[in-house]
Short mmCIF file of C-alpha atoms and ligand atoms in Angstrom, two decimals:
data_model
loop_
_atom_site.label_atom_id
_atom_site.label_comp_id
_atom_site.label_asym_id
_atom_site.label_seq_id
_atom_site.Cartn_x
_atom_site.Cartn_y
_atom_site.Cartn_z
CA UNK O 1 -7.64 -11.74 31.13
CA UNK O 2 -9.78 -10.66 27.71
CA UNK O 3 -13.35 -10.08 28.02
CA UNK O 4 -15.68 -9.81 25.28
CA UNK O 5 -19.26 -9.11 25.83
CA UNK O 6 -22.56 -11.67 25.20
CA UNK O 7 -23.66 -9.29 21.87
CA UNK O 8 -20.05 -9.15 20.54
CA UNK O 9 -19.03 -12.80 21.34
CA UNK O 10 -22.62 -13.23 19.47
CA UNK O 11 -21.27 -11.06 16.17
CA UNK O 12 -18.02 -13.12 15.98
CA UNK O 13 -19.78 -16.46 15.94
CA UNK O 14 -22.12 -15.12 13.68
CA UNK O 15 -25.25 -15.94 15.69
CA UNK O 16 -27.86 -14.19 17.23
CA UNK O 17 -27.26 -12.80 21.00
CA UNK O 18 -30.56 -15.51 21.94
CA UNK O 19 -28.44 -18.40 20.53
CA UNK O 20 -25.41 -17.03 22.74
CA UNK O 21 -27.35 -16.94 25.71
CA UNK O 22 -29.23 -20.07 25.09
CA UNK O 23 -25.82 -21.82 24.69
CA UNK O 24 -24.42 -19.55 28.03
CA UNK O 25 -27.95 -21.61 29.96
CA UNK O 26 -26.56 -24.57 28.95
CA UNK O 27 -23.91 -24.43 30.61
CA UNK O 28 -25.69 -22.91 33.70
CA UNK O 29 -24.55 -19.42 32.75
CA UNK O 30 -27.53 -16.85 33.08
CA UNK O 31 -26.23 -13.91 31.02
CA UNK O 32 -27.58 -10.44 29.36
CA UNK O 33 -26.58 -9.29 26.17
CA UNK O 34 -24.31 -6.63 27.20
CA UNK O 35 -22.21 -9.13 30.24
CA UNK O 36 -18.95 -9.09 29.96
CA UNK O 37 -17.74 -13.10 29.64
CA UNK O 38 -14.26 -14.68 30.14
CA UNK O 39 -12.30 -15.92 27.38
CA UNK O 40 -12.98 -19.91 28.81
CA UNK O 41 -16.32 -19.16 28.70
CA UNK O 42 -16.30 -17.75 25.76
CA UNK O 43 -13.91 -20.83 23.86
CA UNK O 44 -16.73 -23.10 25.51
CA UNK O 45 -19.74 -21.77 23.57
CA UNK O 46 -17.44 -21.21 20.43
CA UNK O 47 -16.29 -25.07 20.77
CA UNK O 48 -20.51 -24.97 21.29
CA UNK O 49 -21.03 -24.10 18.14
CA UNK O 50 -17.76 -25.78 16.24
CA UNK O 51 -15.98 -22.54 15.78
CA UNK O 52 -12.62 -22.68 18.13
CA UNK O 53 -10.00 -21.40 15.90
CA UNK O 54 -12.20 -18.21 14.91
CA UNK O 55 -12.37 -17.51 18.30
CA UNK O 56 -8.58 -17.48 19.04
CA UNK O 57 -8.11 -14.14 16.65
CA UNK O 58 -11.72 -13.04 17.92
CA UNK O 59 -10.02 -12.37 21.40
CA UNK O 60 -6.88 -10.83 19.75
CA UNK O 61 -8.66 -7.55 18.65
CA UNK O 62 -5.34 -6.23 16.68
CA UNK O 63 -5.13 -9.71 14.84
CA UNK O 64 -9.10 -9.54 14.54
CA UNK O 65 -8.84 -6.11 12.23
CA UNK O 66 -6.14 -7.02 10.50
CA UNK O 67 -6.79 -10.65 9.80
CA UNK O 68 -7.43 -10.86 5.70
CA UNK O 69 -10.43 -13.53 5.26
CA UNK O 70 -9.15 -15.16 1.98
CA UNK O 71 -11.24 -14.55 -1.10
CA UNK O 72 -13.51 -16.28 -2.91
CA UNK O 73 -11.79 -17.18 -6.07
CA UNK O 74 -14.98 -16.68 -7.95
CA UNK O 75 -15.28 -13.13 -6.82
CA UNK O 76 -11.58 -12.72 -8.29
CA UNK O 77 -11.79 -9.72 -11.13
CA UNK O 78 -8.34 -8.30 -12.97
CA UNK O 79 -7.23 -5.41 -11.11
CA UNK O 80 -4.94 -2.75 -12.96
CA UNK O 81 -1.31 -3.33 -12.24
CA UNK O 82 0.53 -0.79 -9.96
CA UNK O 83 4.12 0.04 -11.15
CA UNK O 84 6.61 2.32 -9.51
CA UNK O 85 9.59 3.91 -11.74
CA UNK O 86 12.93 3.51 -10.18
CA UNK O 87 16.21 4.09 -10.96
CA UNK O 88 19.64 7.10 -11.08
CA UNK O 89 19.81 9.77 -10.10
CA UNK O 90 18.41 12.26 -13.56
CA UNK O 91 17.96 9.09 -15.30
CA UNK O 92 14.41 10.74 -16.37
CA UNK O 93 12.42 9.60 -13.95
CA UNK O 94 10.01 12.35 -13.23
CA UNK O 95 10.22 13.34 -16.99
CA UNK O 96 8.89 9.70 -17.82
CA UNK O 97 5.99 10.01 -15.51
CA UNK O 98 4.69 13.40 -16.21
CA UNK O 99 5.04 12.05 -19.80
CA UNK O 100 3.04 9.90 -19.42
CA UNK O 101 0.58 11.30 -17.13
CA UNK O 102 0.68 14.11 -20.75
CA UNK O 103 0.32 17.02 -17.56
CA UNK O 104 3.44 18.40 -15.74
CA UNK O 105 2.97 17.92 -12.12
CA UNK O 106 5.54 21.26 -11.62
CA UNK O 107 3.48 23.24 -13.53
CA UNK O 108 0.22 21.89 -11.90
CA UNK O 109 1.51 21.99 -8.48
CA UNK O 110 2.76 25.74 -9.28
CA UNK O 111 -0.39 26.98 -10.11
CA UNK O 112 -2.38 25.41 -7.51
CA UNK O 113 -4.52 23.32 -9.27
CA UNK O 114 -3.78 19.81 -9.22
CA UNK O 115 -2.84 18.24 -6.17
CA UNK O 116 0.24 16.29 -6.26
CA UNK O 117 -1.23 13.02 -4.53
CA UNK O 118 1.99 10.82 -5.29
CA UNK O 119 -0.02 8.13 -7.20
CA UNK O 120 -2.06 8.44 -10.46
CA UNK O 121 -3.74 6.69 -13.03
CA UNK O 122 -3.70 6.13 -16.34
CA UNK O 123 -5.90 4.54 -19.49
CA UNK O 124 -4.06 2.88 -22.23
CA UNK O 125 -6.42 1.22 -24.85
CA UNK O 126 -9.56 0.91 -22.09
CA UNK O 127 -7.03 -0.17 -19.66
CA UNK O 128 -6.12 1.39 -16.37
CA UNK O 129 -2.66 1.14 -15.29
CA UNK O 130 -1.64 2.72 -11.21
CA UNK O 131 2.01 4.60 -11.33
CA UNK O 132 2.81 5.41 -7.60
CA UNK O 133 5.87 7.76 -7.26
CA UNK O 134 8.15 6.52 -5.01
CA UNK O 135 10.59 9.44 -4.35
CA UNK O 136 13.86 7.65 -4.26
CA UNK O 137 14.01 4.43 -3.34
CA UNK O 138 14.21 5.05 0.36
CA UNK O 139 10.11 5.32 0.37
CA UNK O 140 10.56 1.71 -1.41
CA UNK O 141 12.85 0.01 0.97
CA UNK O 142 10.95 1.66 4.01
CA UNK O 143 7.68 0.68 2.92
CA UNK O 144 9.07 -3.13 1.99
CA UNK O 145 10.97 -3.04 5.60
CA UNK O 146 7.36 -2.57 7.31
CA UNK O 147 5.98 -5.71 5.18
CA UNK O 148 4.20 -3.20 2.43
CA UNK O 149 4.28 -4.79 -0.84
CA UNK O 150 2.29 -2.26 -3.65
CA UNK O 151 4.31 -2.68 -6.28
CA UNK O 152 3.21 -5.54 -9.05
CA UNK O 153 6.36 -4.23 -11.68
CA UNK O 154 9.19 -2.21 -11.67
CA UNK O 155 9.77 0.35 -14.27
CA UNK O 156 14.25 0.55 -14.47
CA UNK O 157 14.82 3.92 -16.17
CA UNK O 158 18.48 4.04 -17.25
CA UNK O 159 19.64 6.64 -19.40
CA UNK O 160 21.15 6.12 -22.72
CA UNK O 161 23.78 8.59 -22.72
CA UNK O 162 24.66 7.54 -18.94
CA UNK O 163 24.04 3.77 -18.49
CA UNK O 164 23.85 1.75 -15.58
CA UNK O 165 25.04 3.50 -12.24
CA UNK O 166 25.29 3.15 -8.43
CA UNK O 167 21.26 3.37 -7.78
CA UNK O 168 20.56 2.22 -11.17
CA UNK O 169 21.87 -1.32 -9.32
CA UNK O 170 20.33 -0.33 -6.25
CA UNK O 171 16.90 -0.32 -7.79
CA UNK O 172 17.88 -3.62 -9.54
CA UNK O 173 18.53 -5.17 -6.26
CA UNK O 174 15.29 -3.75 -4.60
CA UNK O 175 13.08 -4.99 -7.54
CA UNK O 176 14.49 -8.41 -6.97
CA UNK O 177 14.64 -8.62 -3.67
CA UNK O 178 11.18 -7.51 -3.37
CA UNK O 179 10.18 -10.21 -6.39
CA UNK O 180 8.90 -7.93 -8.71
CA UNK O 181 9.33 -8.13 -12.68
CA UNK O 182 11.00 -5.47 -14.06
CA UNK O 183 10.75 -3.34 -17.57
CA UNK O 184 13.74 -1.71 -18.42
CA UNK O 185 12.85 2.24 -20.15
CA UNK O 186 16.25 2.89 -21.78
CA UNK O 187 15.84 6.76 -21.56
CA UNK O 188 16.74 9.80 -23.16
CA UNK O 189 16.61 8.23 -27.03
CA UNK O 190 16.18 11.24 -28.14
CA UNK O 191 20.35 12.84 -27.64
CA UNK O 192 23.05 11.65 -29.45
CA UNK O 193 25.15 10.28 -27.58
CA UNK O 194 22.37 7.69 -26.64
CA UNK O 195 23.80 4.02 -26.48
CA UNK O 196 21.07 2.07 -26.12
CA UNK O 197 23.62 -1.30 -26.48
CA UNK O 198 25.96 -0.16 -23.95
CA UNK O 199 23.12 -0.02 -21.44
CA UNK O 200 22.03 -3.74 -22.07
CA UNK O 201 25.86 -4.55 -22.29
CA UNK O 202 25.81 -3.30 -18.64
CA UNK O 203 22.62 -4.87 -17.58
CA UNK O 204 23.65 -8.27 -18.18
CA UNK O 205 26.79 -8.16 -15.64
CA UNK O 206 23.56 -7.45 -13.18
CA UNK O 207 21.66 -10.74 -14.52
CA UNK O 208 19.35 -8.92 -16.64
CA UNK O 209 19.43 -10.47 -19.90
CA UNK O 210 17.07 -8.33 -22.65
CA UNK O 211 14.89 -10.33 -25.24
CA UNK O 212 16.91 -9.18 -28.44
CA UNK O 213 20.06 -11.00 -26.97
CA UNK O 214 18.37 -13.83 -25.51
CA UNK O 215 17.01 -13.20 -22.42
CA UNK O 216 13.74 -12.18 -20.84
CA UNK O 217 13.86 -9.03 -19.81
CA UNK O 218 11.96 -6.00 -21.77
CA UNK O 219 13.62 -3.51 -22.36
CA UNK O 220 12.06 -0.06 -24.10
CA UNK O 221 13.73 2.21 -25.83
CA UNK O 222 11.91 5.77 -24.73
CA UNK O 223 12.51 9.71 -24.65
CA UNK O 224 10.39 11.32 -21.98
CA UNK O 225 11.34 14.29 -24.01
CA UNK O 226 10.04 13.73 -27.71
CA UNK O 227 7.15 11.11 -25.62
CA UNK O 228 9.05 8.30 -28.48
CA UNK O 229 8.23 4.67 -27.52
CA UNK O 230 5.64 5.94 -24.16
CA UNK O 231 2.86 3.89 -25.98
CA UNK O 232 5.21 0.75 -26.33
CA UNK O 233 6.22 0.96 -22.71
CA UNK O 234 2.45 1.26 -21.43
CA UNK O 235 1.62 -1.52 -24.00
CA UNK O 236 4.73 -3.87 -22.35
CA UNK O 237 3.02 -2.80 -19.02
CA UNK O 238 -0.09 -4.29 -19.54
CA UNK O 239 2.07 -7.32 -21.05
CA UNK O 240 3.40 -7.89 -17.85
CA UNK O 241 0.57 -7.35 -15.85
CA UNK O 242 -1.47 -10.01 -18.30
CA UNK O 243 0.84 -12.79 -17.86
CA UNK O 244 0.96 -11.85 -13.98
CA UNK O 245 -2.92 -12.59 -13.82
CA UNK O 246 -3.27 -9.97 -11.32
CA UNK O 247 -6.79 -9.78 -9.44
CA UNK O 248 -8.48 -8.38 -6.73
CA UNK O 249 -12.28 -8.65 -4.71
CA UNK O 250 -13.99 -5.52 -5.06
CA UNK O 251 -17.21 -6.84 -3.26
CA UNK O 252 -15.36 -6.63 0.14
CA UNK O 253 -14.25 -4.68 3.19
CA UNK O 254 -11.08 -2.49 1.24
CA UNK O 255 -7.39 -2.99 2.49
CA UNK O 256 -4.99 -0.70 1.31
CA UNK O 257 -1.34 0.70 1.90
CA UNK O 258 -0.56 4.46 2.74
CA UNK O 259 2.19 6.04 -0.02
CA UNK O 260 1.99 8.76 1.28
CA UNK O 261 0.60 11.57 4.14
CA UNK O 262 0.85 15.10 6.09
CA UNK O 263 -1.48 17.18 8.32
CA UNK O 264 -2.89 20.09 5.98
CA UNK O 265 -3.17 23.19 7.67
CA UNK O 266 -6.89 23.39 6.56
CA UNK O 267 -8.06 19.69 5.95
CA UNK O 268 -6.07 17.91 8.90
CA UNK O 269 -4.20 14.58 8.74
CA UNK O 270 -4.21 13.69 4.45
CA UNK O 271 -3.35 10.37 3.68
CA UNK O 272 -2.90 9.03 0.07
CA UNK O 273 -3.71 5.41 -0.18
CA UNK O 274 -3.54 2.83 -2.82
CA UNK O 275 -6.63 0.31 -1.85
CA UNK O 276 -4.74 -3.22 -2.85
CA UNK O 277 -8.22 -4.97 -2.45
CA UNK O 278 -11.75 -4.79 -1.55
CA UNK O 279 -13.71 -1.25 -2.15
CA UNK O 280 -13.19 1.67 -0.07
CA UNK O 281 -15.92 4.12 0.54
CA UNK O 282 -16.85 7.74 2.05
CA UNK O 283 -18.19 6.71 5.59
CA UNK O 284 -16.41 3.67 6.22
CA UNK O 285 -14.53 3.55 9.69
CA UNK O 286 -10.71 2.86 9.26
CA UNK O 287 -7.82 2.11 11.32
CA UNK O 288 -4.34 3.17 9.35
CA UNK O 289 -1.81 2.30 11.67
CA UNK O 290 -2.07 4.57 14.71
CA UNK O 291 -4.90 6.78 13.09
CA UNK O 292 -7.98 5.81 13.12
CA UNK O 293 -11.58 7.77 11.85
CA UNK O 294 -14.49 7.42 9.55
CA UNK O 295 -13.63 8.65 5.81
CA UNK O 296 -14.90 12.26 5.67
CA UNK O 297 -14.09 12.80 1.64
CA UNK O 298 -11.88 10.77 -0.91
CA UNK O 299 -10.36 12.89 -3.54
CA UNK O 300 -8.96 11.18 -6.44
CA UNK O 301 -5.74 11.63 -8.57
CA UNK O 302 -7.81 13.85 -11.14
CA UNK O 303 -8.77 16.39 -7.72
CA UNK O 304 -12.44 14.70 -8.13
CA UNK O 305 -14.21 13.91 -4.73
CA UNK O 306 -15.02 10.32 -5.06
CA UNK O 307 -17.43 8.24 -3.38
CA UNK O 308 -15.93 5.01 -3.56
CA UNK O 309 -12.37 3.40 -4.66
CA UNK O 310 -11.82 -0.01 -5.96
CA UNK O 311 -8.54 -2.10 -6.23
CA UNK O 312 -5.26 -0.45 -7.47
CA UNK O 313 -7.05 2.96 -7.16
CA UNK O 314 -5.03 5.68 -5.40
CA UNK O 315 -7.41 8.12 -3.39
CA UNK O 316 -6.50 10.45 -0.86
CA UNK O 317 -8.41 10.50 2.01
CA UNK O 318 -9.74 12.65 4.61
CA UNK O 319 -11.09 12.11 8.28
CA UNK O 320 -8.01 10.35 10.29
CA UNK O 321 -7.66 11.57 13.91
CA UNK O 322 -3.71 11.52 13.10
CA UNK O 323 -1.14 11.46 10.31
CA UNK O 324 -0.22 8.03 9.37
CA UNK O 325 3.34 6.78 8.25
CA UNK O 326 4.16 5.74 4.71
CA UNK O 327 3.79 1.74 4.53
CA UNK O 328 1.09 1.68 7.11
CA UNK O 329 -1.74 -0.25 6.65
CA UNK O 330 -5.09 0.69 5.96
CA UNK O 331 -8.27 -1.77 6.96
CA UNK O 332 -11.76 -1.45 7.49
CA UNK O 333 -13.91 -2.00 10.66
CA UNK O 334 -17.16 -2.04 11.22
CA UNK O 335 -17.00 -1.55 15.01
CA UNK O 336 -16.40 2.31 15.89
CA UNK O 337 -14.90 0.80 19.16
CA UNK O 338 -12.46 -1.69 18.08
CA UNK O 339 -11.20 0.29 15.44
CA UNK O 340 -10.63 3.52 18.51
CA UNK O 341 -8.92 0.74 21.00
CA UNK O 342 -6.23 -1.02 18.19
CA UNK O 343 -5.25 2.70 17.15
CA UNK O 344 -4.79 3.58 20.64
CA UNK O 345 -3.01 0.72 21.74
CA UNK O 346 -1.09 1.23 18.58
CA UNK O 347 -0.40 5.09 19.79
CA UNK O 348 0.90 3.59 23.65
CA UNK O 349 3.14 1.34 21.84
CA UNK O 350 4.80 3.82 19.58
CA UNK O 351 4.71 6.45 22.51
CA UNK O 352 6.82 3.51 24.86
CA UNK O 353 8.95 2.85 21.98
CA UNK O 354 10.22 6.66 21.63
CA UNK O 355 10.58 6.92 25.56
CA UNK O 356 12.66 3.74 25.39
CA UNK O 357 14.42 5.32 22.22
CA UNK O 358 14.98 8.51 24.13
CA UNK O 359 16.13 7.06 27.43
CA UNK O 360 18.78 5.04 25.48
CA UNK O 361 20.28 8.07 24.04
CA UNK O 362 20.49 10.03 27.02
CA UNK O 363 22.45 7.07 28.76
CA UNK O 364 24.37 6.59 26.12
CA UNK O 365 24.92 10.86 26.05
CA UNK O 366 25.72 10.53 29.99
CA UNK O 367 28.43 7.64 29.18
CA UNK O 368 30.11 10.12 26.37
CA UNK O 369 30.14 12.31 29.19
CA UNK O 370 31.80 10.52 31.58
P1 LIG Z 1 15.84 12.76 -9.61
O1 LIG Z 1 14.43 12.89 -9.16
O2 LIG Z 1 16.70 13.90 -9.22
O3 LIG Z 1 16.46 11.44 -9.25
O4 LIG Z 1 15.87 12.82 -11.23
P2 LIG Z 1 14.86 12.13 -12.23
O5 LIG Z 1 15.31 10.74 -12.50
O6 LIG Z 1 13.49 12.32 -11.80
O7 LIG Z 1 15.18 12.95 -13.55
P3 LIG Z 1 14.36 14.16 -14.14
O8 LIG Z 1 13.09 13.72 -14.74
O9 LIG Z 1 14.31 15.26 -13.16
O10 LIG Z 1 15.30 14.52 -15.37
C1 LIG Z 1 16.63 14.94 -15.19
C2 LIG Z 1 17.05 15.78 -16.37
O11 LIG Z 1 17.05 15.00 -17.57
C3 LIG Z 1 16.12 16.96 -16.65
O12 LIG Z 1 16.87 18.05 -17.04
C4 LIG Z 1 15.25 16.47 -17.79
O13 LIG Z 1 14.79 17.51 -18.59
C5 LIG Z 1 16.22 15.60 -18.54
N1 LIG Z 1 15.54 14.52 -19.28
C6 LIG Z 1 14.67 13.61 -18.76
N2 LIG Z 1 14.26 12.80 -19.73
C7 LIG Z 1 14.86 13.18 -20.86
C8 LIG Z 1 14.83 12.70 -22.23
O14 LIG Z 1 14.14 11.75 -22.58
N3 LIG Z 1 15.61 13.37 -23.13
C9 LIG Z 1 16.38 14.42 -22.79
N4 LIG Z 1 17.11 14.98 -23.73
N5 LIG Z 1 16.42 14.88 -21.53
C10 LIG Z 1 15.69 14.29 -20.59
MG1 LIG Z 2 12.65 13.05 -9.92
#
């Protein structure tokens, strides 16, 4: 059965080891700080000191780290919004965000410069706003199939001259499934064989209404070409994000979702990660699915080494003993320890699941066989 030690046992409750121990007497239990007790004993001198439920996830070390203590609504501050642009295939999509991030990631990425990190910031009248680029929407679906929520609103870009297509519905159908608003950027203004009213015509057979014909759906008229309407769109953002009251805890342990990560030749495993809530800093021990570590360096979306990173801030991050998967999420943990045993239970499971994964397919290959 579990075991958790007298000192530990001690930290859960939050009481000193002496109260533990004192407690442990009581019950005719003479015990040292380090001991090793059973879970019985241990739900005893919990029940002891009124605490049974906490104990429950105490002995569950996995649910322990990722258990989310609910925040105190007075520590609530806004957070910026973080927005992914979906939509067709050379709707614009890349064109829309380098416009607006006023750099071209090609050309930054070309002359080794600017790190692509696959999220970035922006500022729009003293306001920050998170774009995380998804690349397609298979990133989005994956990362909603392992329970990863990061998106607060979907930017739909649908070009003018094209209107609504295959994954133009696709992305309509994500958006909603995953419950997030969405602001239509009717792209590509700028050509002339833009038609702006055939796109909203084509909307509405998908339930999305626009305001100017009586619905509530924004829709923005843009060209990530001539940058027309980019200031309208960022202003509908923050709109959206307003009525959404969206808010975070920055005085806490940080919690965060990888978008993205690799294993630089140089720099080992790389993870970018959007913290969702809390404060992340340089130092602080993590466990990322199966990778665990202590953050060696933070970089942000500028290439700046950062010390810390609040809510809706995309950071990459540097120090993981592995590369983590997209969707995987990222916690703090105060114990070294713990946060070494849940990756490496983590790293049996997955390990089982690819033998069981490989043994299938070799039966299955002997039965083609046959
Ligand atoms: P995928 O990543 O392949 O799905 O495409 P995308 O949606 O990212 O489109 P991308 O930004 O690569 O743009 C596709 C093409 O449309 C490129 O040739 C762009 O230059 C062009 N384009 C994008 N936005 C505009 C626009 O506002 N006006 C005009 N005229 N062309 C645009
Ligand atoms: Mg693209």
């Amino acid at each position: 059965g579990e075991t958790i030690t007298v000192q530990e046992l001690a930290e859960k409750l939050k009481k000193t080891a002496a109260e533990v121990i004192k407690k442990l007497m009581n019950l005719g239990v003479l015990a040292t700080i380090n001991q090793e007790i059973d879970f019985d004993t241990a739900a005893l001198i919990a029940g002891e000191f009124g605490v049974e439920a906490e104990l429950k996830v105490a002995v569950d070390k996995e649910a322990l780290i990722m258990a989310e203590p609910e925040d105190d609504p007075a520590q609530l501050v806004p957070r910026p919004p973080v927005v992914t642009i979906m939509g067709h295939v050379d709707h614009g999509k890349t064109s829309l965000l380098d416009a607006i991030r006023q750099t071209n990631v090609t050309a930054g990425e070309a002359g080794g410069i600017t790190q692509h990190i696959g999220a970035y910031q922006v500022e729009h009248n003293g306001k920050k706003i998170t774009f995380v680029d998804t690349p397609g929407h298979a990133a989005f679906t994956a990362m909603r199939a392992r329970g990863a929520q990061i998106t607060d609103i979907a930017i739909l870009v649908v070009a003018a001259d094209d209107g609504v297509m295959p994954q133009t519905v696709e992305a309509i159908n994500h958006a909603k499934a995953a419950n997030v608003p969405i602001i239509v950027a009717i792209n590509k203004m700028d050509k002339p064989e833009a038609n702006p009213d055939k796109v909203k015509q084509e909307l509405t057979q998908h339930e999305l209404v626009v305001e100017d014909w009586g619905g509530d759906v924004i829709a923005v008229p843009v060209s990530a070409k001539t940058r027309m309407g980019l200031d309208n769109l960022l202003e509908m953002i923050l709109l959206v994000a307003e009525v959404n009251e969206l808010k975070a805890n920055p005085n806490r342990r940080a919690r965060g979702t990888v978008v993205e990560a690799e294993l630089d030749k140089g720099r080992g495993p790389v993870a970018t990660v959007l913290v969702q809530n809390g404060t992340l800093n340089v130092g602080d021990t993590i466990v990322v699915g199966h990778a665990y570590g202590r953050v060696r360096a933070m970089i942000d979306d500028k290439g700046r080494r950062v010390k810390k990173a609040g809510p809706s801030t995309p950071v990459e991050i540097l120090g993981l003993s592995d590369v983590p998967e997209a969707g995987d999420i990222l916690v703090v943990v105060e114990d070294e320890k713990l946060a070494r045993e849940v990756a490496e239970k983590r790293q049996m499971r997955k390990r089982e699941e690819i033998l069981k994964a490989t043994a299938k397919i070799s039966l299955d290959d002997l039965f083609k066989h046959i």
